[in-house]
Coordinates of C-alpha atoms and ligand atoms in Angstrom, one line a residue:
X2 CA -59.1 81.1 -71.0
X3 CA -55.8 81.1 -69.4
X4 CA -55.2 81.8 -65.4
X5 CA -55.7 85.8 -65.4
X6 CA -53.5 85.8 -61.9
X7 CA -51.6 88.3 -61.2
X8 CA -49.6 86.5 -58.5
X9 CA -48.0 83.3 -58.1
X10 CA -50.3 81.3 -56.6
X11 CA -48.5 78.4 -56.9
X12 CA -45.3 78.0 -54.8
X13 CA -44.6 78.7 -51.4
X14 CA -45.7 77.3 -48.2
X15 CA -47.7 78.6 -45.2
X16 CA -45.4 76.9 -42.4
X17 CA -42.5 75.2 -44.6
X18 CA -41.2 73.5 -41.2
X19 CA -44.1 72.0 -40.1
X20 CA -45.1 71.2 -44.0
X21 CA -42.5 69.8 -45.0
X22 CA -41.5 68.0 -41.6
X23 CA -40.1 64.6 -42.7
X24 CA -42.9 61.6 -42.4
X25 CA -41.5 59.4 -39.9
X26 CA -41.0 62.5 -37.7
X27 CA -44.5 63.9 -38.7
X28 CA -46.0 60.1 -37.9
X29 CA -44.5 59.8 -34.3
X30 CA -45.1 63.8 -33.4
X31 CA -48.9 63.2 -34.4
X32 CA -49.6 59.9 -32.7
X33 CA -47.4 61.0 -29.4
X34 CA -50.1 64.3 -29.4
X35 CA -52.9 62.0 -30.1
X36 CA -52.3 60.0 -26.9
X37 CA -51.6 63.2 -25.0
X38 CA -55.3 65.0 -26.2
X39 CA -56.9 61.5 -25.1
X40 CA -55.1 62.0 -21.5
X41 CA -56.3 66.1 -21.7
X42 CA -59.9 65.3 -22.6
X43 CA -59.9 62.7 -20.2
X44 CA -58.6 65.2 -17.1
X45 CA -60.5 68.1 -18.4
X46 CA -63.6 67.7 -20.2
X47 CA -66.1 65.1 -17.7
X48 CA -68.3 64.7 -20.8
X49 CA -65.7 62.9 -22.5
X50 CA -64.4 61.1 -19.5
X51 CA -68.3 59.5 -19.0
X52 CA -68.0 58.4 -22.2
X53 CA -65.3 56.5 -21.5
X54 CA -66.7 55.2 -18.3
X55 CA -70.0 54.2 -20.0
X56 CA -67.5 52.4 -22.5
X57 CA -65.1 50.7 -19.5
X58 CA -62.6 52.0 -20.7
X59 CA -59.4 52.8 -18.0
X60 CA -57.7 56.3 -19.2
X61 CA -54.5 54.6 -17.4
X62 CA -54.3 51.4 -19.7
X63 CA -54.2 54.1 -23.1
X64 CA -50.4 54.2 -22.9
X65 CA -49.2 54.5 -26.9
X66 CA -51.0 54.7 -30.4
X67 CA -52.4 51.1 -30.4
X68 CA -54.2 51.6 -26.9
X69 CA -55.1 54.4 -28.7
X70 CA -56.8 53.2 -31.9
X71 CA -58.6 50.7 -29.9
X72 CA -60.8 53.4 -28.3
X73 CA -64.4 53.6 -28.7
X74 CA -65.1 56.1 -32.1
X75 CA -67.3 59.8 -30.8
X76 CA -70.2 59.5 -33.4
X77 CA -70.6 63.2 -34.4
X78 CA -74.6 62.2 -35.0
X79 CA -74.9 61.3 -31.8
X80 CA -73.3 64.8 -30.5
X81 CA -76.5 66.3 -30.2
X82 CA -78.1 64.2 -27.6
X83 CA -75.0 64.5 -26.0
X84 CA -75.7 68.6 -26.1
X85 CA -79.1 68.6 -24.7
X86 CA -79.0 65.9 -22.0
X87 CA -76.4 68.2 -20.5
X88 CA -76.6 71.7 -21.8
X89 CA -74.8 73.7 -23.1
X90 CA -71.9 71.0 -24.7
X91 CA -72.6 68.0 -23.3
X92 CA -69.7 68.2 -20.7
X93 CA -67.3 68.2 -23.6
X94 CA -65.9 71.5 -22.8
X95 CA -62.6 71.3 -21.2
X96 CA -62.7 75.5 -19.9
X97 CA -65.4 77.3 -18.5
X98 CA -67.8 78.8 -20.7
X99 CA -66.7 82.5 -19.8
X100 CA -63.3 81.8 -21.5
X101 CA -65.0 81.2 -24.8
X102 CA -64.9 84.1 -27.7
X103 CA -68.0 82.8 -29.9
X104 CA -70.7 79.9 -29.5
X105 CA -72.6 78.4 -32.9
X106 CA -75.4 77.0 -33.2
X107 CA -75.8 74.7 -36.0
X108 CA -78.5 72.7 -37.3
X109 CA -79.2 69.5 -34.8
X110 CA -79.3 71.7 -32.8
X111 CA -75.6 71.6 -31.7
X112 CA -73.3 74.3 -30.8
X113 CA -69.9 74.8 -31.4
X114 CA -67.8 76.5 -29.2
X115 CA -64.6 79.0 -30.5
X116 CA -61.9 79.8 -28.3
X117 CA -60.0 83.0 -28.0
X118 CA -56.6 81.3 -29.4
X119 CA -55.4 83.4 -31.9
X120 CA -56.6 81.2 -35.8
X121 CA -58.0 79.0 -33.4
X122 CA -59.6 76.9 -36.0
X123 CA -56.3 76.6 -38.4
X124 CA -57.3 78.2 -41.4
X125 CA -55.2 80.7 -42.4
X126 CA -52.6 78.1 -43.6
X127 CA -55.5 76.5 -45.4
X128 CA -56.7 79.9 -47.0
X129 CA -52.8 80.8 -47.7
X130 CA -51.4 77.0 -49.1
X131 CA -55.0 77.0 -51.8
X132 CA -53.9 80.0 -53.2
X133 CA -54.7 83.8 -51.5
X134 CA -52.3 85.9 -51.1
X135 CA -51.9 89.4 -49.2
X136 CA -53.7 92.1 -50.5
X137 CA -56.6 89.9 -52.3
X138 CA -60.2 91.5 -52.6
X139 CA -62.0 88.0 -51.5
X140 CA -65.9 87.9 -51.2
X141 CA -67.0 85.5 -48.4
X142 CA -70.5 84.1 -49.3
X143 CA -70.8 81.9 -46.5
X144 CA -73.1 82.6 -44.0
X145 CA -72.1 84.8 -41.1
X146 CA -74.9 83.6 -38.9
X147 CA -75.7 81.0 -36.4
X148 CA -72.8 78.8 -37.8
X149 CA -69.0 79.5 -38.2
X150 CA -68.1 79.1 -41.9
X151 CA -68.8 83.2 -42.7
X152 CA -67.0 84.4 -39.9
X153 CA -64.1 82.0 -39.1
X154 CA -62.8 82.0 -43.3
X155 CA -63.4 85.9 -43.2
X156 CA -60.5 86.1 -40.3
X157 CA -58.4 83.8 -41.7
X158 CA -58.0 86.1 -45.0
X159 CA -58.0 89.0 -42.5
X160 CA -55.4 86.8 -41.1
X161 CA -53.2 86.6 -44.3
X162 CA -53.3 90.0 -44.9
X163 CA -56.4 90.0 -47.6
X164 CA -59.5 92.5 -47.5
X165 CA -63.0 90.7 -47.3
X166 CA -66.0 91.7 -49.0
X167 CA -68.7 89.9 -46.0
X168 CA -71.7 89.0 -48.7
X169 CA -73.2 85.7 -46.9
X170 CA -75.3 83.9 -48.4
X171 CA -77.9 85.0 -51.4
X172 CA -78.9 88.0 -52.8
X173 CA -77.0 87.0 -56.2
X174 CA -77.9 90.2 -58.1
X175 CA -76.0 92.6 -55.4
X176 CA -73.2 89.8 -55.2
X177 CA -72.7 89.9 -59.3
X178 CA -72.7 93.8 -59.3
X179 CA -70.2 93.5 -55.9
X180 CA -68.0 91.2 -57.8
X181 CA -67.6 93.0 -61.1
X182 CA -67.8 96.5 -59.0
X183 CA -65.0 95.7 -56.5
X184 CA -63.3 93.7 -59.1
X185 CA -63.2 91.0 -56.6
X186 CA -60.3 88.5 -57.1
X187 CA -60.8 86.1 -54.3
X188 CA -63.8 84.1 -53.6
X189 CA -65.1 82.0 -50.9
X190 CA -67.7 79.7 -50.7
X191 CA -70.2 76.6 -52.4
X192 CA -68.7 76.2 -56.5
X193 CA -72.0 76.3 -57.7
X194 CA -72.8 79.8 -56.3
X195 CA -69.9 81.3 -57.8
X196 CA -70.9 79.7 -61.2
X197 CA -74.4 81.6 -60.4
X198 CA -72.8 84.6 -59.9
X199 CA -70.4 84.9 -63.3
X200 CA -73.9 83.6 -65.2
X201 CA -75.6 86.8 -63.6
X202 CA -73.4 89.3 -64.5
X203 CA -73.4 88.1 -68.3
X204 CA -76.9 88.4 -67.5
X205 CA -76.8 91.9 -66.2
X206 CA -74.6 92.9 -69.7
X207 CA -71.3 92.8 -67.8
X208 CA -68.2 92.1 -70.6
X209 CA -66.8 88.8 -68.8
X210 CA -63.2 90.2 -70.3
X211 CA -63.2 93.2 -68.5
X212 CA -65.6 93.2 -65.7
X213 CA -64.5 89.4 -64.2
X214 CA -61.7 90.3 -62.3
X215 CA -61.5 86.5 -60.4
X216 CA -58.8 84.8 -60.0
X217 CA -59.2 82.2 -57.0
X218 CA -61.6 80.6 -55.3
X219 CA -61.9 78.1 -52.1
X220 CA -64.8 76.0 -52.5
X221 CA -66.2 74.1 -50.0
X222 CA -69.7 72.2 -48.7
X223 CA -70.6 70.8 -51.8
X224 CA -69.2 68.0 -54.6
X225 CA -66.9 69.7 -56.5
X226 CA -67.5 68.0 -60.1
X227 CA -64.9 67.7 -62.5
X228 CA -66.9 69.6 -65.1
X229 CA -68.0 72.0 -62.7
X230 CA -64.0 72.7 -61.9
X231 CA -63.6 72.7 -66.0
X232 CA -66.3 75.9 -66.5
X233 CA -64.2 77.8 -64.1
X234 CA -61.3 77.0 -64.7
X235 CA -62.5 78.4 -68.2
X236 CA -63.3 81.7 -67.0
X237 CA -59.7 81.8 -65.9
X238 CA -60.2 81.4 -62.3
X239 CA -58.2 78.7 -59.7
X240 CA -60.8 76.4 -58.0
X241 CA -59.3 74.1 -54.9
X242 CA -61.4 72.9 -52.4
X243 CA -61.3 72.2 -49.0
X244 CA -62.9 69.9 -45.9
X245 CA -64.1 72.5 -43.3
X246 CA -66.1 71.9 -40.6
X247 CA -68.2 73.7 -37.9
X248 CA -65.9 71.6 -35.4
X249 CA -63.1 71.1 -36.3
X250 CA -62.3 73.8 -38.7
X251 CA -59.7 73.7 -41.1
X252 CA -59.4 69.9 -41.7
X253 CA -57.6 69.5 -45.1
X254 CA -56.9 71.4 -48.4
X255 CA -55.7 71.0 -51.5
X256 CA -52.3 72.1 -53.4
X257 CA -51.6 73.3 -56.1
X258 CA -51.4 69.5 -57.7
X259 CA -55.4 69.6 -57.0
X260 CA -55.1 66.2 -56.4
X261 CA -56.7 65.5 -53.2
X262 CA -56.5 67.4 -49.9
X263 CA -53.2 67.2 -47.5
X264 CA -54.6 67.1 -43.8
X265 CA -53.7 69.7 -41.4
X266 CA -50.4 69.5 -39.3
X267 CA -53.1 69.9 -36.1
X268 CA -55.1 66.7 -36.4
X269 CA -54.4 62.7 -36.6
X270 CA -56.5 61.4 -38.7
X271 CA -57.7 57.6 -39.3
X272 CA -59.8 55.8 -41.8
X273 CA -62.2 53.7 -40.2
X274 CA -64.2 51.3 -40.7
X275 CA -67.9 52.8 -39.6
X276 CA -69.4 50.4 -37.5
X277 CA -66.4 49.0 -35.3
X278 CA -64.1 52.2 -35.6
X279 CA -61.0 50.0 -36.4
X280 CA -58.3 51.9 -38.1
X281 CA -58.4 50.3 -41.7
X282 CA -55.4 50.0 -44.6
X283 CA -54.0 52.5 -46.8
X284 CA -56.3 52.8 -49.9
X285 CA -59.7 51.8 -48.7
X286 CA -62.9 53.8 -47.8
X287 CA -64.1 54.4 -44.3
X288 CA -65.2 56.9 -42.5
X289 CA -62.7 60.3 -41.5
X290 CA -62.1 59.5 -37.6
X291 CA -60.3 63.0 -36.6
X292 CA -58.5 64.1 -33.2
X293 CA -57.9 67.7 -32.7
X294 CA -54.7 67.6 -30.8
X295 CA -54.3 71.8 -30.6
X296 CA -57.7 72.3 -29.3
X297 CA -57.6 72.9 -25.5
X298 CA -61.0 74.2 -25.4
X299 CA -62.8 71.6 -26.7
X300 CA -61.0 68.6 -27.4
X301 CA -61.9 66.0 -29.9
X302 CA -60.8 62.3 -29.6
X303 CA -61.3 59.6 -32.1
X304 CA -64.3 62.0 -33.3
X305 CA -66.4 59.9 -36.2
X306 CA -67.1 62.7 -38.8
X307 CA -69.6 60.5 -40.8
X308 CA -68.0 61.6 -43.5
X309 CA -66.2 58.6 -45.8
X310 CA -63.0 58.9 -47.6
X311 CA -60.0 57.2 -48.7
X312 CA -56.3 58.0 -47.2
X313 CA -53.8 59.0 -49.5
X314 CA -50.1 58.2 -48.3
X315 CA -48.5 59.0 -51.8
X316 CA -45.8 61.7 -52.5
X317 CA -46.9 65.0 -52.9
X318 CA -45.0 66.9 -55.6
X319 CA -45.9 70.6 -54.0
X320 CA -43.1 69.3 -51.4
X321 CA -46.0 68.7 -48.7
X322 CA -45.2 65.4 -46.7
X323 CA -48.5 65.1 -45.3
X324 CA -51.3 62.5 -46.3
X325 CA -54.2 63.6 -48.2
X326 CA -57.6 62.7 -48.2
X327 CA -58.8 62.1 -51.8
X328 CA -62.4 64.0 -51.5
X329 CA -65.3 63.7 -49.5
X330 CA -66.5 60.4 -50.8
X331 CA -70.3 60.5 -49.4
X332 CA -71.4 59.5 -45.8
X333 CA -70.7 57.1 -43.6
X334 CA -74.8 56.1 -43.1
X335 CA -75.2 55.4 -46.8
X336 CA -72.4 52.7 -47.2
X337 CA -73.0 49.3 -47.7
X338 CA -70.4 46.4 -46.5
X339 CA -69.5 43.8 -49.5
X340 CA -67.1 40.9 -49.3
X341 CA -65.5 43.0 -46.5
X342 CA -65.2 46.0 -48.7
X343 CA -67.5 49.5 -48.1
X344 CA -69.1 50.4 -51.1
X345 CA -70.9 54.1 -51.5
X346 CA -73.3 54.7 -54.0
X347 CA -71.4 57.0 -55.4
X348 CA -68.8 54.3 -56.4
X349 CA -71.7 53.1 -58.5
X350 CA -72.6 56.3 -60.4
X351 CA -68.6 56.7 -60.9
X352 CA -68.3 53.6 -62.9
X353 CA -71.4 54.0 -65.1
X354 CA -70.4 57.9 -65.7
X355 CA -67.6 55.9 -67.8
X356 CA -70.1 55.4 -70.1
X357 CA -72.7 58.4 -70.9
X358 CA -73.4 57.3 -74.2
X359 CA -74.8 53.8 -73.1
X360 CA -75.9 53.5 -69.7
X361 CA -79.2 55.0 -68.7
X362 CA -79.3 53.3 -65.1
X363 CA -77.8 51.3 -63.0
X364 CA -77.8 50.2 -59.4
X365 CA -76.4 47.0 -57.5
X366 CA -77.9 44.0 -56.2
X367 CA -76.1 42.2 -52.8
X368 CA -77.3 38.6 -52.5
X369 CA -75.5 35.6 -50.6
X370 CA -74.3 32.5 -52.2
X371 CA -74.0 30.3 -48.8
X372 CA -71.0 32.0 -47.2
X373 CA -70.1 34.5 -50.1
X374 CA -71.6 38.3 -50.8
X375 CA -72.2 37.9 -54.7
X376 CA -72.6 41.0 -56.5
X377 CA -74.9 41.8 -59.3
X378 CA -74.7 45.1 -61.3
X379 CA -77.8 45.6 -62.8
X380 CA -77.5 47.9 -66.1
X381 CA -80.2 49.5 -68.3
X382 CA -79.0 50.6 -71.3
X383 CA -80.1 53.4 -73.6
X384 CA -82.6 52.7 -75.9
X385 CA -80.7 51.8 -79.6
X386 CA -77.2 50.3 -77.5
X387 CA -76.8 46.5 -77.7
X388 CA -75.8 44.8 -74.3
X389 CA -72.4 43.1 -75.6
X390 CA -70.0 41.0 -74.2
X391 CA -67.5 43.9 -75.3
X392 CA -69.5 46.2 -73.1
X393 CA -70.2 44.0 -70.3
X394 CA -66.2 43.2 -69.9
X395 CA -65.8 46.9 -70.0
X396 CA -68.2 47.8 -67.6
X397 CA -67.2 44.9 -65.0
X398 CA -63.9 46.2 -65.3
X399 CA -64.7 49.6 -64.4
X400 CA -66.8 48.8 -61.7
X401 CA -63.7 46.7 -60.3
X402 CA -61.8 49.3 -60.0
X403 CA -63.9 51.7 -58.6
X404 CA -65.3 49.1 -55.7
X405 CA -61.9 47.4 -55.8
X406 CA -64.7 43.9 -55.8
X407 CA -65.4 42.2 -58.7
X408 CA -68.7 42.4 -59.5
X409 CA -70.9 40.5 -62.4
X410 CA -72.7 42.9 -65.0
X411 CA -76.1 42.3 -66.4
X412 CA -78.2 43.9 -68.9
X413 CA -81.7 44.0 -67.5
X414 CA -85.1 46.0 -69.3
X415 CA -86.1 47.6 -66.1
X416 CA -84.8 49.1 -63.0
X417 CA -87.7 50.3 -60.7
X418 CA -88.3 53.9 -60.0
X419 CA -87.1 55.0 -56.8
X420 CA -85.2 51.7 -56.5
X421 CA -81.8 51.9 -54.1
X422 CA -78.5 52.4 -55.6
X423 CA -77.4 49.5 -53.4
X424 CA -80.0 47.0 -52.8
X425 CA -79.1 44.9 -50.2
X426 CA -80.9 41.5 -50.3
X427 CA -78.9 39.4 -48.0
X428 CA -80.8 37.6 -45.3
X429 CA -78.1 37.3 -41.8
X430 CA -80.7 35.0 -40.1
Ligands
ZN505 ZN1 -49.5 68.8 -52.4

């Protein structure tokens, strides 16, 4: 099936001046602000300024963008302790509580504080550059409790000008018969939910044709799969995703190219390497290191998301200038260091899903050769495929480039149950 929109979803831009801004412009606007929220949090919020003490670090020496990069990373796993040694936010809040609109509570427990800045977590342009429009009928199914993703998406289509339909979470017989009986064209939420909800209304003997009247959707909180993308797209419906979070809001988005997600115009954003928080090349994973520059409430410096991902600094052809994150690429907890390189399990599963028809398993064994990381990819094949030098050369080929390493494929007759997608067998005694 075609698109079935009704409007162009395609063209136009949020904020075509801040968009659009040219890059060297953008680059020195975005690393001047970083310095300046470093300075702010320092002043303001005492919970960020011990951290820097317990780190010796002098807010006076942090003078330009390399001072800057050189600062210790805030782990977001470690933000609960921070919370409960010194209730409520661990001294990171840079007003007093009473000038607050809305505190969350997500799972850690850690709260999240929302200030009474009109879109003070950046989303409508995120809701408006995926593709909503005024006057959409959107259904919100995240949740409206305890954390912000129901409430703080549901007033940035307010915000646009759209209507919401506030479902949360569940319930998927009332949310089928909601969608077909508002004709809902706008939805929000996880991809495989709305997937859920199209397969119960063929199962409640709606006509798909003329009861489905969908015709965008922001997905979010979950791995958007290419096939998964496919089946909707099939039902006629625009899928983009985007990188929310409870803290920092609207991070990034994707265009219309769907081809990775441009970073908001409010937040400087480095790839890191996870362990020693250094700013790492163009290209390579690492983990999403965000500063909030807009946020006076609650200011975020060199915040480690734990999430991993690789910076994009191509040209957009929506007109966008800014970089884009290509996906969320696992977390930062689950990589493994080779040669110098990060490697995430899901790097693995990328290269074998090159070849459905013969791999069956496969993980990766890192042993040491003296000085040198050596890497083995172990490969079971299905039962009937020969292991050929043909295959082999294929397979280390793909594995090259989706680890950038060069790695050594092996047909083997077993891989343990339960075994690690990475098994790490070096010895560093
Ligand atoms: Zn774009």
């Amino acid at each position: 099936m075609t698109q079935r929109t009704q409007k162009d979803r395609n063209t136009g831009f949020y904020d075509e001046k801040a968009e659009c801004m040219g890059r060297a412009e953008r680059l020195r606007f975005k690393q001047g602000e970083a310095v300046r929220a470093f300075q702010y949090a320092c002043e303001k919020a005492p919970g960020y300024r011990r951290f820097m003490d317990e780190r010796g670090v002098d807010p006076k020496t942090v003078r330009n963008i390399d001072d800057f990069s050189k600062l210790p990373v805030l782990k977001k796993n470690g933000m609960p302790e921070r919370h409960q040694s010194n209730p409520p936010f661990g001294g990171f809040l840079a007003v007093p509580v009473e000038e607050l609109k809305r505190i969350y509570a997500s799972p850690g427990p850690i709260y999240d504080p929302e200030g009474r800045k009109e879109d003070y977590w950046g989303l409508r342009k995120c809701v408006y550059n995926i593709g909503f429009r005024p006057g959409d009928l959107v259904m919100n199914t995240f949740s409206y409790h305890l954390t912000p993703a129901g409430i703080f998406l549901d007033e940035a289509c307010n915000g646009i000008g759209c209507v919401t339909a506030p479902t949360g979470v569940g319930n998927t017989e009332i949310q089928a018969k909601t969608m077909a009986g508002l004709k809902i064209n706008g939805y929000i939420g996880v991809p495989s939910f709305l997937m859920s909800l199209i397969k119960k209304m063929e199962e409640l003997g709606y006509e798909i044709e003329k009861d489905l009247a969908m015709e965008i959707a922001l997905v979010a909180g979950e791995i958007l799969s290419p096939s998964l993308r496919k089946g909707l797209n099939d039902y006629g419906i625009i899928v983009r995703q985007a990188y929310i979070t409870a803290d920092l809001g609207g991070v990034a988005y994707e265009c219309p190219q769907e081809n990775g997600m441009h970073i908001s115009d409010d937040l400087y954003i480095e790839i890191c390497d996870p362990v020693t928080g250094e700013p790492l090349p163009f290209g390579t994973i690492g983990e999403v290191v965000v500063t909030d520059f807009s946020n006076e409430c609650y200011p975020l410096v060199r915040y480690g998301t734990g999430d991993l991902s690789v910076l994009d600094e191509g040209e957009c052809r929506c007109g966008r200038t800014s970089y884009k994150l290509k996906g969320i690429m696992g977390r930062a907890d689950e990589v493994t260091k080779i040669k110098g390189m990060f490697v995430h399990p899901r790097q693995i599963d990328e290269a074998a899903a090159k070849f459905p028809d013969e791999v069956e398993k496969i993980r990766v064994v890192v042993t040491r050769s003296g000085v040198t990381d050596m890497m083995t990819v172990e490969i079971l094949l299905k039962q009937g495929v020969a292991g050929t030098d043909l295959l082999k050369t294929a397979i280390d080929a793909k594995i090259r480039e989706s680890t950038k390493l060069r790695g050594n494929a092996v047909f083997v007759a077993e891989i343990p149950e339960g075994s690690k997608k990475i098994e790490d067998r070096r010895k560093w005694n």
